[in-house]
């Protein structure tokens, strides 16, 4: 599997989707209300799968940790689940999104891949939307990988059915049952109002521009190696 092959397949899917959309614009007035909404629901499944494609691809990219050294950028490859601090900026430049939106998409893909593989597979199949997947992730904030996996195993088989508005409460119920101590610890930390720091936005943008420029100008990447995230 290489970028060229995948890009060609994405282009073909986009072309077919655009063709179908134009046909609906031109002749959709012939549909009944029931048929129109049914088709919209089916199309949402397609949109869910497309969102999964974005999230999964971004998660693969986020696992590359890039650091600037005196002799150029150095990369370290982690397992899926690691998110390099520059990932949101890198993706927003490619996708034309705001940094915040891009960062959330990257993080969702990474967290699903590492901690909620069954929920990720439902998203890939189009059976659930990103809002449902994100609710599961948010409900499990503060849980370790093992606890998240237990929640995922119990909750995922029921996700295609419930109203997304109920997913958060159900996920929290399961999380509290399988890892009550971790949930309590996270609640305590949240009440303390701890906030993490970060690299100023201007610094992140400057860093990613330098990295991209080096890559496109043919600079060598040093310090490569596999590592577990």
Short mmCIF file of C-alpha atoms in Angstrom, two decimals:
data_model
loop_
_atom_site.label_atom_id
_atom_site.label_comp_id
_atom_site.label_asym_id
_atom_site.label_seq_id
_atom_site.Cartn_x
_atom_site.Cartn_y
_atom_site.Cartn_z
CA UNK A 1 0.00 0.00 0.00
CA UNK A 2 1.47 3.33 -1.07
CA UNK A 3 0.33 6.94 -1.21
CA UNK A 4 -0.17 6.97 -4.97
CA UNK A 5 -2.52 3.98 -4.94
CA UNK A 6 -4.54 5.28 -2.01
CA UNK A 7 -4.72 8.79 -3.46
CA UNK A 8 -6.08 7.38 -6.73
CA UNK A 9 -8.76 5.45 -4.88
CA UNK A 10 -9.72 8.51 -2.82
CA UNK A 11 -9.96 10.58 -6.00
CA UNK A 12 -12.23 7.96 -7.60
CA UNK A 13 -14.51 7.90 -4.55
CA UNK A 14 -14.65 11.68 -4.46
CA UNK A 15 -15.48 11.83 -8.17
CA UNK A 16 -18.34 9.34 -7.79
CA UNK A 17 -19.66 11.11 -4.71
CA UNK A 18 -19.60 14.46 -6.52
CA UNK A 19 -21.34 12.94 -9.54
CA UNK A 20 -24.10 11.54 -7.36
CA UNK A 21 -24.45 14.86 -5.55
CA UNK A 22 -24.84 16.74 -8.79
CA UNK A 23 -27.51 14.27 -9.91
CA UNK A 24 -29.43 14.84 -6.70
CA UNK A 25 -29.15 18.61 -7.11
CA UNK A 26 -30.59 18.33 -10.60
CA UNK A 27 -33.35 15.79 -10.02
CA UNK A 28 -33.91 15.47 -6.29
CA UNK A 29 -37.23 17.25 -6.52
CA UNK A 30 -38.75 13.97 -7.69
CA UNK A 31 -38.08 12.26 -4.36
CA UNK A 32 -40.66 11.93 -1.65
CA UNK A 33 -39.89 13.27 1.81
CA UNK A 34 -39.43 9.73 3.15
CA UNK A 35 -37.09 8.73 0.33
CA UNK A 36 -35.05 11.93 0.59
CA UNK A 37 -34.44 11.51 4.30
CA UNK A 38 -33.70 7.80 3.87
CA UNK A 39 -31.08 8.61 1.25
CA UNK A 40 -29.64 11.30 3.51
CA UNK A 41 -29.31 8.69 6.26
CA UNK A 42 -27.55 6.31 3.91
CA UNK A 43 -25.26 9.10 2.78
CA UNK A 44 -24.44 9.82 6.42
CA UNK A 45 -23.06 6.31 6.67
CA UNK A 46 -20.81 7.15 3.73
CA UNK A 47 -19.75 10.36 5.47
CA UNK A 48 -18.96 8.38 8.63
CA UNK A 49 -16.67 6.07 6.69
CA UNK A 50 -15.00 9.07 5.07
CA UNK A 51 -14.45 10.63 8.51
CA UNK A 52 -12.86 7.36 9.62
CA UNK A 53 -10.55 7.43 6.61
CA UNK A 54 -9.41 10.90 7.66
CA UNK A 55 -8.96 9.93 11.31
CA UNK A 56 -7.08 6.70 10.61
CA UNK A 57 -4.75 8.34 8.09
CA UNK A 58 -4.06 11.25 10.42
CA UNK A 59 -3.32 8.85 13.29
CA UNK A 60 -0.64 7.14 11.19
CA UNK A 61 0.93 10.52 10.50
CA UNK A 62 0.77 11.67 14.12
CA UNK A 63 3.00 8.84 15.34
CA UNK A 64 6.08 10.47 13.77
CA UNK A 65 7.76 12.60 16.39
CA UNK A 66 9.85 15.32 14.77
CA UNK A 67 12.47 17.27 16.67
CA UNK A 68 14.67 20.02 15.31
CA UNK A 69 18.36 19.58 15.94
CA UNK A 70 21.40 21.51 14.87
CA UNK A 71 21.91 19.30 11.82
CA UNK A 72 18.23 19.25 10.81
CA UNK A 73 14.99 17.54 11.85
CA UNK A 74 15.15 14.14 13.51
CA UNK A 75 12.26 11.68 13.47
CA UNK A 76 11.27 8.95 15.88
CA UNK A 77 8.46 6.55 14.97
CA UNK A 78 6.02 5.54 17.70
CA UNK A 79 3.09 3.14 17.70
CA UNK A 80 -0.40 4.38 16.90
CA UNK A 81 -1.74 6.39 19.80
CA UNK A 82 1.20 8.76 20.08
CA UNK A 83 0.43 12.27 18.85
CA UNK A 84 3.31 14.54 17.97
CA UNK A 85 2.79 18.12 19.10
CA UNK A 86 3.04 19.36 15.52
CA UNK A 87 0.41 16.99 14.10
CA UNK A 88 -2.48 19.43 14.25
CA UNK A 89 -0.52 22.11 12.42
CA UNK A 90 0.77 19.64 9.84
CA UNK A 91 -2.73 18.39 9.11
CA UNK A 92 -4.38 21.81 9.05
CA UNK A 93 -1.91 22.93 6.37
CA UNK A 94 -2.78 19.89 4.25
CA UNK A 95 -6.55 19.93 4.79
CA UNK A 96 -7.37 23.64 4.92
CA UNK A 97 -8.82 23.34 8.42
CA UNK A 98 -8.26 25.42 11.51
CA UNK A 99 -5.55 24.10 13.78
CA UNK A 100 -8.07 23.26 16.48
CA UNK A 101 -10.35 21.23 14.21
CA UNK A 102 -7.38 19.46 12.63
CA UNK A 103 -5.93 18.65 16.03
CA UNK A 104 -9.18 17.13 17.25
CA UNK A 105 -9.44 14.91 14.18
CA UNK A 106 -5.85 13.72 14.62
CA UNK A 107 -6.31 13.04 18.32
CA UNK A 108 -9.56 11.16 17.80
CA UNK A 109 -7.96 8.85 15.25
CA UNK A 110 -4.98 8.20 17.49
CA UNK A 111 -7.03 7.52 20.62
CA UNK A 112 -9.47 5.23 18.80
CA UNK A 113 -6.60 3.28 17.24
CA UNK A 114 -4.81 2.75 20.54
CA UNK A 115 -7.65 2.44 23.05
CA UNK A 116 -10.96 1.83 21.25
CA UNK A 117 -10.32 -0.40 18.21
CA UNK A 118 -13.86 -1.78 18.13
CA UNK A 119 -15.38 1.69 18.12
CA UNK A 120 -12.92 2.71 15.43
CA UNK A 121 -14.00 -0.24 13.29
CA UNK A 122 -17.64 0.83 13.64
CA UNK A 123 -16.66 4.27 12.41
CA UNK A 124 -14.75 2.76 9.50
CA UNK A 125 -17.83 0.72 8.57
CA UNK A 126 -19.99 3.85 8.75
CA UNK A 127 -22.16 2.36 11.50
CA UNK A 128 -21.50 5.26 13.90
CA UNK A 129 -20.47 8.86 13.45
CA UNK A 130 -17.53 10.79 14.84
CA UNK A 131 -19.78 12.44 17.41
CA UNK A 132 -20.58 9.03 18.90
CA UNK A 133 -16.94 7.96 18.87
CA UNK A 134 -15.89 11.23 20.49
CA UNK A 135 -18.48 10.81 23.24
CA UNK A 136 -17.02 7.40 24.09
CA UNK A 137 -13.52 8.87 24.21
CA UNK A 138 -14.60 11.83 26.35
CA UNK A 139 -16.45 9.59 28.79
CA UNK A 140 -13.28 7.57 29.34
CA UNK A 141 -10.98 10.52 30.01
CA UNK A 142 -8.42 9.58 32.66
CA UNK A 143 -8.64 5.83 32.06
CA UNK A 144 -5.58 3.82 31.11
CA UNK A 145 -5.32 1.75 27.93
CA UNK A 146 -6.48 -1.48 29.57
CA UNK A 147 -9.56 0.12 31.14
CA UNK A 148 -10.47 1.81 27.85
CA UNK A 149 -10.20 -1.53 26.11
CA UNK A 150 -12.64 -3.06 28.57
CA UNK A 151 -15.13 -0.24 28.06
CA UNK A 152 -14.70 -0.57 24.30
CA UNK A 153 -15.31 -4.32 24.37
CA UNK A 154 -18.53 -3.98 26.35
CA UNK A 155 -19.93 -0.83 24.77
CA UNK A 156 -19.06 -1.17 21.06
CA UNK A 157 -21.56 -3.96 20.25
CA UNK A 158 -24.38 -1.66 21.43
CA UNK A 159 -23.22 1.58 19.83
CA UNK A 160 -24.99 1.40 16.46
CA UNK A 161 -28.35 1.27 18.22
CA UNK A 162 -28.57 3.90 21.01
CA UNK A 163 -29.35 7.55 20.46
CA UNK A 164 -25.98 9.37 20.33
CA UNK A 165 -27.27 11.65 23.07
CA UNK A 166 -27.28 8.65 25.43
CA UNK A 167 -23.83 7.38 24.53
CA UNK A 168 -21.96 9.63 26.97
CA UNK A 169 -24.00 8.56 29.99
CA UNK A 170 -23.84 4.90 29.04
CA UNK A 171 -20.08 5.05 28.45
CA UNK A 172 -19.58 6.77 31.81
CA UNK A 173 -21.65 4.11 33.51
CA UNK A 174 -19.50 1.35 32.03
CA UNK A 175 -16.28 3.25 32.76
CA UNK A 176 -17.28 3.75 36.39
CA UNK A 177 -18.00 0.06 36.76
CA UNK A 178 -14.77 -1.21 35.19
CA UNK A 179 -12.39 1.42 36.59
CA UNK A 180 -14.06 3.33 39.42
CA UNK A 181 -10.77 4.40 41.00
CA UNK A 182 -9.47 5.90 37.75
CA UNK A 183 -12.72 7.76 37.14
CA UNK A 184 -12.65 9.17 40.66
CA UNK A 185 -9.03 10.26 40.28
CA UNK A 186 -9.81 12.04 37.02
CA UNK A 187 -12.79 13.83 38.56
CA UNK A 188 -10.59 15.01 41.42
CA UNK A 189 -7.97 16.36 39.03
CA UNK A 190 -10.62 18.11 36.98
CA UNK A 191 -12.01 19.82 40.06
CA UNK A 192 -8.54 21.12 40.86
CA UNK A 193 -8.61 22.90 37.53
CA UNK A 194 -5.23 21.73 36.35
CA UNK A 195 -4.35 22.91 32.89
CA UNK A 196 -1.39 21.72 30.83
CA UNK A 197 0.95 24.13 29.09
CA UNK A 198 2.06 23.97 25.49
CA UNK A 199 4.24 25.50 22.85
CA UNK A 200 2.89 28.92 21.81
CA UNK A 201 1.00 28.80 18.54
CA UNK A 202 3.52 30.99 16.72
CA UNK A 203 6.28 28.63 17.80
CA UNK A 204 4.39 25.59 16.55
CA UNK A 205 3.70 27.16 13.18
CA UNK A 206 7.29 28.29 12.77
CA UNK A 207 8.53 24.82 13.64
CA UNK A 208 6.22 22.98 11.24
CA UNK A 209 7.01 25.36 8.40
CA UNK A 210 10.69 24.68 8.91
CA UNK A 211 10.10 20.93 8.94
CA UNK A 212 7.96 21.00 5.80
CA UNK A 213 10.42 23.23 4.01
CA UNK A 214 13.27 20.88 4.84
CA UNK A 215 11.31 17.89 3.55
CA UNK A 216 10.24 19.50 0.31
CA UNK A 217 13.75 20.82 -0.32
CA UNK A 218 15.19 17.37 0.08
CA UNK A 219 16.77 17.65 3.50
CA UNK A 220 17.88 14.44 5.16
CA UNK A 221 15.91 13.12 8.10
CA UNK A 222 18.21 11.81 10.78
CA UNK A 223 17.78 9.84 13.93
CA UNK A 224 15.06 7.59 12.53
CA UNK A 225 14.07 4.53 14.46
CA UNK A 226 11.12 2.57 15.71
CA UNK A 227 9.91 3.03 19.24
CA UNK A 228 6.87 2.15 21.21
CA UNK A 229 4.55 5.01 22.14
#
